[in-house]
XYZ file of C-alpha atoms in Angstrom:
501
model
C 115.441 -124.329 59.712
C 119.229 -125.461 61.446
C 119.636 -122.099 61.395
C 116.438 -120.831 62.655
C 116.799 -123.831 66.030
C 120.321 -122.831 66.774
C 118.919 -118.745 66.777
C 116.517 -119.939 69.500
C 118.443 -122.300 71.352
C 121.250 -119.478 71.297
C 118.758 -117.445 72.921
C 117.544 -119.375 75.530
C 114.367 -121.572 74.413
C 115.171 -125.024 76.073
C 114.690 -128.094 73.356
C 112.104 -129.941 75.020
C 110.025 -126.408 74.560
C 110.302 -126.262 70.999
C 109.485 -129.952 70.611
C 106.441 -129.352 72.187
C 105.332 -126.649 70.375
C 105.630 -127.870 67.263
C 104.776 -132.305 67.963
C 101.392 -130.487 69.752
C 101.061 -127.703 66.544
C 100.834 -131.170 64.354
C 99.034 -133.488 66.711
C 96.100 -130.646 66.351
C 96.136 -131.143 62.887
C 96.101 -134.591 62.847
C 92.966 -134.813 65.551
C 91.475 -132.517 63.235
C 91.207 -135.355 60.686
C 89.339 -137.300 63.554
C 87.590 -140.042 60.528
C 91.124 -140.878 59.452
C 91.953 -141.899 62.959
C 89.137 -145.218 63.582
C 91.496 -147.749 62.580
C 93.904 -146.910 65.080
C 97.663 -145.282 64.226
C 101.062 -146.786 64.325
C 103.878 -144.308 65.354
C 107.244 -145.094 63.517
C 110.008 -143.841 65.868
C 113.744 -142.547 64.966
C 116.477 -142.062 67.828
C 116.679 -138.568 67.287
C 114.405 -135.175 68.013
C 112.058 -136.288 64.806
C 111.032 -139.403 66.839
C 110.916 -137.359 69.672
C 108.156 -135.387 67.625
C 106.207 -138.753 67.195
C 106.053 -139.818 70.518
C 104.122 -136.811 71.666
C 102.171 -136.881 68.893
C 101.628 -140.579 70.382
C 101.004 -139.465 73.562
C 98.170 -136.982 72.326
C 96.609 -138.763 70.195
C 96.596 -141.509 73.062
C 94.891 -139.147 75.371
C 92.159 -137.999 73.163
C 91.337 -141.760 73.013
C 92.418 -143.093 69.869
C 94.546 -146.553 70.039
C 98.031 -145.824 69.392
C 101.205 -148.155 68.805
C 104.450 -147.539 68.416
C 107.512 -149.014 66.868
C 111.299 -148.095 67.858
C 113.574 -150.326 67.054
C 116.302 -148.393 68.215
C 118.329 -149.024 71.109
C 120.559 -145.962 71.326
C 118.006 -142.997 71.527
C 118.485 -139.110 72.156
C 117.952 -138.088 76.175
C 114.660 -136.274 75.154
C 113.474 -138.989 72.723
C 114.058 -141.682 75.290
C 112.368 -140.097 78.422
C 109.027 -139.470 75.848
C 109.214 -142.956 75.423
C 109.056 -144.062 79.127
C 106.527 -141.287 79.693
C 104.221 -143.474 77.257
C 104.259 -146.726 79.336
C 102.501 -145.067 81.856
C 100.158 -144.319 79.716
C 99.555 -147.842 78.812
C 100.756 -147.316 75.051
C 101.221 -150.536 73.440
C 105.241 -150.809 72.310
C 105.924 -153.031 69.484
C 108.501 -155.636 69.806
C 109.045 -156.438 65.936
C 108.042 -154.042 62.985
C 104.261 -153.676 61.826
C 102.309 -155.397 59.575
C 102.534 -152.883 56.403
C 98.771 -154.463 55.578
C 97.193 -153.780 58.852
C 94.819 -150.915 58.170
C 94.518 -147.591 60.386
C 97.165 -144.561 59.811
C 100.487 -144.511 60.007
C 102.884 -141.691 61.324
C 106.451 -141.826 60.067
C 108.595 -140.181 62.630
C 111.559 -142.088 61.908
C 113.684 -139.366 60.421
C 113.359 -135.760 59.717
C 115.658 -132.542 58.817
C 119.330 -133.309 57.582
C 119.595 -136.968 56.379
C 122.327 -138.094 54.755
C 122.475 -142.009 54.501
C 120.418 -144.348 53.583
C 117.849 -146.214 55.996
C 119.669 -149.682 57.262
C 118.313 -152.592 58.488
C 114.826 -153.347 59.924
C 114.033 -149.982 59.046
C 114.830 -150.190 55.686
C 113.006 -153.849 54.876
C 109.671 -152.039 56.131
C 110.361 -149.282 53.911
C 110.693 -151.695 50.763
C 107.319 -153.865 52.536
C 105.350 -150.380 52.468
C 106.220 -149.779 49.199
C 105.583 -152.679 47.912
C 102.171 -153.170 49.574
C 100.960 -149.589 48.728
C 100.567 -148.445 52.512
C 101.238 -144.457 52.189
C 102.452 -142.987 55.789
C 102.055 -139.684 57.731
C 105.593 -138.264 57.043
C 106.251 -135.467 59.962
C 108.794 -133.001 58.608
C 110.541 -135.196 56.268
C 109.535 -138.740 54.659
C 112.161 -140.939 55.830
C 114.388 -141.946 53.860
C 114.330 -138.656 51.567
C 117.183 -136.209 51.191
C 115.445 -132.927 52.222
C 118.189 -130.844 50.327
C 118.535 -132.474 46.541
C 114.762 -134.269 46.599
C 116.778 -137.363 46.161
C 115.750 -140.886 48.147
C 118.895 -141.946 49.955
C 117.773 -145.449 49.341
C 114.644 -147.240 50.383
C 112.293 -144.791 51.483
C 108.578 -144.013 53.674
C 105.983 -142.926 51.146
C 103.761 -140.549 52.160
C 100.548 -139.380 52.055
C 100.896 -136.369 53.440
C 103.927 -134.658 54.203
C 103.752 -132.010 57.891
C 106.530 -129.630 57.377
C 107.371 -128.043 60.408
C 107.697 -124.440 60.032
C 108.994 -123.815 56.778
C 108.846 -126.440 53.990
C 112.877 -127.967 53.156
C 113.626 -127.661 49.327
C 113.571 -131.093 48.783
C 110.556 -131.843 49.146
C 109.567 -129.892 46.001
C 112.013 -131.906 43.852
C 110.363 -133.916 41.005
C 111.650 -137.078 41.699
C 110.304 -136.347 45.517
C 106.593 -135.527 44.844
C 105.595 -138.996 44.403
C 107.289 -139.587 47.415
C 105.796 -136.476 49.359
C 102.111 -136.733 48.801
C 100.016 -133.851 50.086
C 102.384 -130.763 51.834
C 101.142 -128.973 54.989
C 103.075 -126.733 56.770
C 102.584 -126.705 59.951
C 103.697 -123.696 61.735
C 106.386 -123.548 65.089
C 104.766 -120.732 66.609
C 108.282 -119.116 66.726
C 108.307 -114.577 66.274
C 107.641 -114.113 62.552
C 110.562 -111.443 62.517
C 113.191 -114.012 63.504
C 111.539 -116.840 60.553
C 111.795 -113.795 58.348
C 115.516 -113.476 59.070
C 116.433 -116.901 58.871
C 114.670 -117.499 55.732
C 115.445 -114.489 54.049
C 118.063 -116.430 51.183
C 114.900 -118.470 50.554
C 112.867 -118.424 47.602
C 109.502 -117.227 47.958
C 106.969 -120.286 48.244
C 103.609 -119.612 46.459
C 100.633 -121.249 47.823
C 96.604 -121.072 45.341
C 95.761 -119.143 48.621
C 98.941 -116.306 48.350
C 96.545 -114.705 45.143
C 94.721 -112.854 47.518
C 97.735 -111.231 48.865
C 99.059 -109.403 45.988
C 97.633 -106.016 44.842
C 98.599 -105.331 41.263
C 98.858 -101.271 40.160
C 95.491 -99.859 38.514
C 94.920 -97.682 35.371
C 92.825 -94.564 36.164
C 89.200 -95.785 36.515
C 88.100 -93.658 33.285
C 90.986 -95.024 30.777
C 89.700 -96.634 27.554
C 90.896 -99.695 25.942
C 94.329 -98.372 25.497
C 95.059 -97.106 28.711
C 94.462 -100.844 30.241
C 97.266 -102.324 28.384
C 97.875 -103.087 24.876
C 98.830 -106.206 23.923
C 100.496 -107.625 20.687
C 100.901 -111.679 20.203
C 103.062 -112.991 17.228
C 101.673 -116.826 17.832
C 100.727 -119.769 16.059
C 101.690 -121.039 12.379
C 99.707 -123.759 9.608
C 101.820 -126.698 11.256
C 100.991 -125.280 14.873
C 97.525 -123.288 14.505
C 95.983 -124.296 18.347
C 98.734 -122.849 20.235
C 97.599 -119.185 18.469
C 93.990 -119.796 19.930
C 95.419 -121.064 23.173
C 97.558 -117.744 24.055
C 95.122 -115.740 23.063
C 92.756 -117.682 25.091
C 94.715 -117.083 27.757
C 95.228 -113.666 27.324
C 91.719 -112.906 27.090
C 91.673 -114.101 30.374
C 93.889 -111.796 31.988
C 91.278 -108.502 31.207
C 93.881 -106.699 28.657
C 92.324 -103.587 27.233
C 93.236 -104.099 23.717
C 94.730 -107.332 22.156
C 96.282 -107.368 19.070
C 97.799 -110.740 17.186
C 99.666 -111.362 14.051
C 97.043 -113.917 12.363
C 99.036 -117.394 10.986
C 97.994 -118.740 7.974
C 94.717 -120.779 8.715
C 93.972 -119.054 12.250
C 91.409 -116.696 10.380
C 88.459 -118.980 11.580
C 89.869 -119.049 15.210
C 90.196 -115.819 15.629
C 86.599 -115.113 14.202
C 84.957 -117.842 16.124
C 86.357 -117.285 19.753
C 88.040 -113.692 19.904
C 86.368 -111.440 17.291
C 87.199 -108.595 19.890
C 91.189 -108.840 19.043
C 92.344 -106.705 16.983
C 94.347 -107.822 13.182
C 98.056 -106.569 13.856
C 98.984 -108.663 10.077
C 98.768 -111.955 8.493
C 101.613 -114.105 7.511
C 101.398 -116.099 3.717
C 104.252 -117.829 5.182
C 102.644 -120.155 7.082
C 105.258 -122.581 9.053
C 108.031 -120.055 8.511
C 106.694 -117.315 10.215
C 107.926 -113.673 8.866
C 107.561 -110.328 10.912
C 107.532 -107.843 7.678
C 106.216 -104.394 8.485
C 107.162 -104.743 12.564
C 107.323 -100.970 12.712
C 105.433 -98.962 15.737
C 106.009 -101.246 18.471
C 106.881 -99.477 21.236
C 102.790 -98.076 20.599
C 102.648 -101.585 23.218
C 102.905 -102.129 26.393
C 103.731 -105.658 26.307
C 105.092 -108.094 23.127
C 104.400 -111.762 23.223
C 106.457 -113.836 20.783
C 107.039 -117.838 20.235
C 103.798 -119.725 21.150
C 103.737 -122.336 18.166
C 105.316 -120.423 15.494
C 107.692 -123.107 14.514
C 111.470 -123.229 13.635
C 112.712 -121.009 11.585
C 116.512 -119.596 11.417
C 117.126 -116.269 13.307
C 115.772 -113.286 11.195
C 118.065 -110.218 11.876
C 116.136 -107.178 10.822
C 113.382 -108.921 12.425
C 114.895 -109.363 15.857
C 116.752 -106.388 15.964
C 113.279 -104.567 15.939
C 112.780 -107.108 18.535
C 115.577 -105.941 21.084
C 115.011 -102.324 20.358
C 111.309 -102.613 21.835
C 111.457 -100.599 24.768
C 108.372 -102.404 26.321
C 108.427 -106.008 28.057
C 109.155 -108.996 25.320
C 108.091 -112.116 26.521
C 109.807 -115.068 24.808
C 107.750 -118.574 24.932
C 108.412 -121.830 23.130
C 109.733 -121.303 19.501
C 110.430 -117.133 20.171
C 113.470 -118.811 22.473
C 114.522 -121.340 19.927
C 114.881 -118.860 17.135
C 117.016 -117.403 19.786
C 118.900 -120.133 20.743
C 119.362 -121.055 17.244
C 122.318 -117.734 17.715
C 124.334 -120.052 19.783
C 124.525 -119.773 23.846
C 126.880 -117.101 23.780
C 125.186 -114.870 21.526
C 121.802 -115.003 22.425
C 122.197 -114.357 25.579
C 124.285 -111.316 24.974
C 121.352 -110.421 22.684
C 119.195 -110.486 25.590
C 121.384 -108.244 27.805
C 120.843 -106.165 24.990
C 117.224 -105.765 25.192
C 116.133 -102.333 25.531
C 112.916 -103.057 27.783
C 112.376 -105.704 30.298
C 112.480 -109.413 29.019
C 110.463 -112.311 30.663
C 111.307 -115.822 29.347
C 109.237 -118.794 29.595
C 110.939 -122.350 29.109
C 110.647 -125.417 29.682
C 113.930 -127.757 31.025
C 115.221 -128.424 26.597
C 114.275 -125.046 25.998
C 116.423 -123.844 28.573
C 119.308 -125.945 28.110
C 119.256 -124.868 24.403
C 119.980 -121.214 25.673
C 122.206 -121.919 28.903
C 123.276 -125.167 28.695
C 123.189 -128.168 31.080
C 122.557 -125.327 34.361
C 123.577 -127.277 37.925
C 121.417 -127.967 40.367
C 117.728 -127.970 40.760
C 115.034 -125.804 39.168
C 115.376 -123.300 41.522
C 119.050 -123.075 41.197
C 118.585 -123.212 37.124
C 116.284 -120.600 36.742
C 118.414 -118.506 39.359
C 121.379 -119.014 36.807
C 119.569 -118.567 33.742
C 118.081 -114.961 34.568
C 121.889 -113.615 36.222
C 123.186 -115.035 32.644
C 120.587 -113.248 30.273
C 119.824 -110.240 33.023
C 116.406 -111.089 32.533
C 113.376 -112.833 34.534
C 112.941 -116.446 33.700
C 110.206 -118.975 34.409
C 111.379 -122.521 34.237
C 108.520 -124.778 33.776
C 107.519 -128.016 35.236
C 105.721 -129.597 38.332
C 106.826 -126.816 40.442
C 107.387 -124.347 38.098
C 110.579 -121.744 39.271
C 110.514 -117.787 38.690
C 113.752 -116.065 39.101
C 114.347 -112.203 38.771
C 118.249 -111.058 37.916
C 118.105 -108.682 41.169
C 118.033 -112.490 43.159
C 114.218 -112.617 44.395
C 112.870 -115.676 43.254
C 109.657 -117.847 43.911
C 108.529 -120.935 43.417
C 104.879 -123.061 43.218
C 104.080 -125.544 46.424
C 101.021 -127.104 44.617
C 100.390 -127.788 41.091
C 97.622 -130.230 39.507
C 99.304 -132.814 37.527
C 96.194 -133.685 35.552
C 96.467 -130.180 33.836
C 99.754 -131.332 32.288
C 98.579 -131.236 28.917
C 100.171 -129.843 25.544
C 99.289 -126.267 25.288
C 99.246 -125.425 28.835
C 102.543 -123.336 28.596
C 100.628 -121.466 25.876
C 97.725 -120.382 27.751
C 100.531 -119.200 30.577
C 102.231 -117.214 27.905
C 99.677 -115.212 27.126
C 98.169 -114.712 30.003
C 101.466 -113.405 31.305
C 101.663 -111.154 28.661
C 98.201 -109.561 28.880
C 98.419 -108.926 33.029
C 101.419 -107.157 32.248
C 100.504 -105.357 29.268
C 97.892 -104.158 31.820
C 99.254 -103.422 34.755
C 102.296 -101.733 32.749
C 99.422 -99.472 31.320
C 98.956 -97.936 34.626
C 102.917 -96.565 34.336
C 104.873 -99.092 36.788
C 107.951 -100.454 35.353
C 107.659 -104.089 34.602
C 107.728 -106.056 38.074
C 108.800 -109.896 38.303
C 106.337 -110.339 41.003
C 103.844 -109.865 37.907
C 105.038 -112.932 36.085
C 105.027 -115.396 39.742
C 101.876 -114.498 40.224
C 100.560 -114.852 36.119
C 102.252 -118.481 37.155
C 100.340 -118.786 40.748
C 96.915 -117.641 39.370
C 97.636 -120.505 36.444
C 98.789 -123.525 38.556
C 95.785 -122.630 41.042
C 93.358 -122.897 38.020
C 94.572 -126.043 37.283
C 94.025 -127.140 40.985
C 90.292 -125.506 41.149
C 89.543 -127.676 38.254
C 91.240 -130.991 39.552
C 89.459 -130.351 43.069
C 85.967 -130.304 40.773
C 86.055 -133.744 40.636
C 86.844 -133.704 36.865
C 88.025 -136.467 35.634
C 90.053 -134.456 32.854
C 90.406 -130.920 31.279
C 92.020 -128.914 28.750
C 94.274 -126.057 28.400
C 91.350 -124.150 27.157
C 89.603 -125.474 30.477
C 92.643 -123.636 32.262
C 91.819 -120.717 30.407
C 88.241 -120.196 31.191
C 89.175 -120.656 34.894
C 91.714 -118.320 34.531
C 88.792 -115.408 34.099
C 86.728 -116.997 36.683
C 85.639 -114.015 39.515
C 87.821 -114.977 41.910
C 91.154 -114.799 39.767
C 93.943 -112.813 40.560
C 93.113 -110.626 37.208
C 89.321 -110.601 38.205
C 89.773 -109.782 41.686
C 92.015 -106.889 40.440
C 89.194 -105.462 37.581
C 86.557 -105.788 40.441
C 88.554 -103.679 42.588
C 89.496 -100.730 39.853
């Protein structure tokens, strides 16, 4: 976004202009939310262009009527900043003299700082930070919640909670950082109005950010509309085990979901009844007498699949040569969950990932943060930059889990979740992910596309966005099995795609 100010400022676009656009682009949204505004709102105001931001948003939300106040307790501001300020005493804006009462009700807008901060809040500022937290009082953050590094996610020190967070035209990594969600509340971007061509430039090192609405904007390949079974993707899931036997009816749950022609599963010891009783349509691949230690005799024929899921809940076990060399010479896409990569891991670093540059087809892995360490190591930076790492080190694509789950491809695109439902953090989740993975790949890799990444952020989009569907239900808790029944609701990315063949 530095980058994207400096192209336009280069070019001509006075600063005044672009403060403007984008302080009246987020006073619209804010008059929008006209119910929130009867209390009256307190503007918190920094020296620099971010304050400037909130004193037109002061000044509009002044002259649509609302009572406004705000609080600067600088006395050093920039030339722009300052002259919006002695606009609004003509506008008989009340100016507060000490800070605000954190308990006073009505909204406030934190303007105080935005893009770029470095130190800590000082001062005044900083005791009404610590007040606000204290109290419970959640702000209006525009751009940035003061306070919050909007590079490493990091507070600097005391910082603004939020409520909602406006980020002005392109949301700053930051503020998807774990230890910065409870800090960020709800995130809106709000865009500058800038040409799209010149955003696309600037941003083009990004990551791609998903948002539940971006499932309507992917198109997925299609098998001829006559093929059978087989010709929209076949499926095979090694899953489950006696100590772990829900995790086999959880990817399978989820694979059901994603409308894969033909799935077939290796049944665990115990998982007979499951399989009966929810998903008499998949197909017996083998049994295993082994229960807990989970054996792949008689893995012959594979590459009859399009797609090979291995690890949900099939417990430890050491690494099984014979087996996994059938494993690498699959010329198909392997997808590697949960126990698949610890078998792996259990190579050492070095060697499994040379085992996975290896493979002979595509490979998609799915880990969470000790899964992945126990392949790569302690990876530096955030999950963006780990997942980035991981798939250049194993040449394959890698989803790193967690509340804003990170996909990485080895060619360097990557994406990356904006919203995720924290109330759908439940054991077994990853499982129903898995195999819904699996089976929209197994199907659109039935159509004869080589396996795309795109495939797997979207398996990941479609699953996050049924986990927000659900939350914004008003239920007061579900289950991964919930997850997967949403997942084949009709307006799913694999739905929308069936209804379309």
């Amino acid at each position: 976004m530095a980058a994207l100010e400096h192209r336009l400022f280069d070019a001509g676009m006075p600063v005044a202009a672009l403060m403007e656009k984008a302080a009246l682009a987020l006073s619209q949204r804010i008059l929008a939310d006209e119910p929130s505004l009867t209390d009256g709102v307190t503007v918190l105001v920094g020296p620099g262009h971010n304050g400037g931001d909130g004193l037109v948003i002061a000044r509009e939300l002044a002259l649509a009527g609302h009572g406004v106040r705000v609080w600067c307790p600088f006395e050093r501001l920039k030339p722009l900043t300052q002259n919006h300020l002695r606009y609004l005493q003509l506008l008989d804006v009340e100016r507060l003299d000490s800070p605000p009462q954190p308990q006073r009700p009505g909204v406030w807008i934190d303007a105080l700082f935005g893009l770029g901060q470095r130190r800590p809040l000082e001062g005044a500022v900083a005791s009404l930070a610590e007040e606000v937290r204290t109290c419970g009082r959640r702000c209006w953050a525009v751009d940035v919640p003061s306070g919050l590094s909007d590079s490493s996610g990091e507070p600097l020190g005391p910082c603004f909670p939020a409520a909602r967070t406006f980020a002005l035209g392109a949301v700053k990594r930051g503020l998807l950082g774990d230890r910065a969600l409870s800090l960020v509340g709800h995130l809106e971007p709000v865009p500058l109005g800038v040409p799209p061509s010149l955003l696309r430039q600037c941003l083009a090192s990004a990551p791609t950010l998903l948002w539940p609405e971006d499932c309507h904007t992917f198109v997925a390949p299609q098998p001829p509309a006559a093929a059978g079974k087989y010709g929209r993707g076949r499926l095979l899931m090694l899953a489950g085990s006696r100590r772990y036997p829900g995790a086999f009816t959880l990817a399978l749950a989820g694979a059901d979901a994603s409308g894969a022609g033909a799935i077939h599963a290796w049944i665990p010891q115990g998982g007979e009844d499951a399989l009966l009783g929810r998903h008499p349509h998949v197909l017996v691949f083998g049994g295993s007498p082994a229960g807990d230690q989970l054996s792949w005799p008689g893995l012959s024929g594979l590459d009859r699949f399009d797609a090979l899921l291995v690890g949900p809940g099939i417990g430890p076990a050491p690494f099984e040569p014979v087996q996994w060399a059938m494993l690498q010479a699959f010329r198909g896409l392997l997808v590697l969950d949960a126990d698949g990569l610890n078998r792996l891991a259990s190579l050492g670093q070095a060697q499994a990932q040379a085992w996975l540059r290896a493979r002979a087809g595509a490979t998609w892995l799915t880990p969470h943060g000790a899964e992945a360490r126990r392949l790569f190591g302690d990876l530096p930076g955030d999950r963006l930059d780990q997942a980035r790492a991981a798939a250049r080190a194993s040449r394959t694509t890698v989803l790193l889990k967690g509340p804003r789950t990170a996909i990485a491809a080895s060619d360097g695109r990557c994406w990356q979740l904006a919203q995720a439902s924290a109330e759908a953090a439940r054991a077994g989740l990853g499982d129903v992910l898995a195999g819904y993975a699996a089976g929209l790949a197994a199907r659109f890799l039935a159509s004869g596309q080589p396996a795309d990444p795109t495939w797997l952020a979207v398996a990941a989009l479609d699953h996050g966005s049924a986990g927000l569907e659900l939350q914004a239900s008003g239920r007061r808790s579900f289950t991964p099995l919930d997850v997967a029944a949403a997942l084949a609701r009709p307006g799913s990315f694999a739905a929308r795609n069936e209804q379309r063949n």
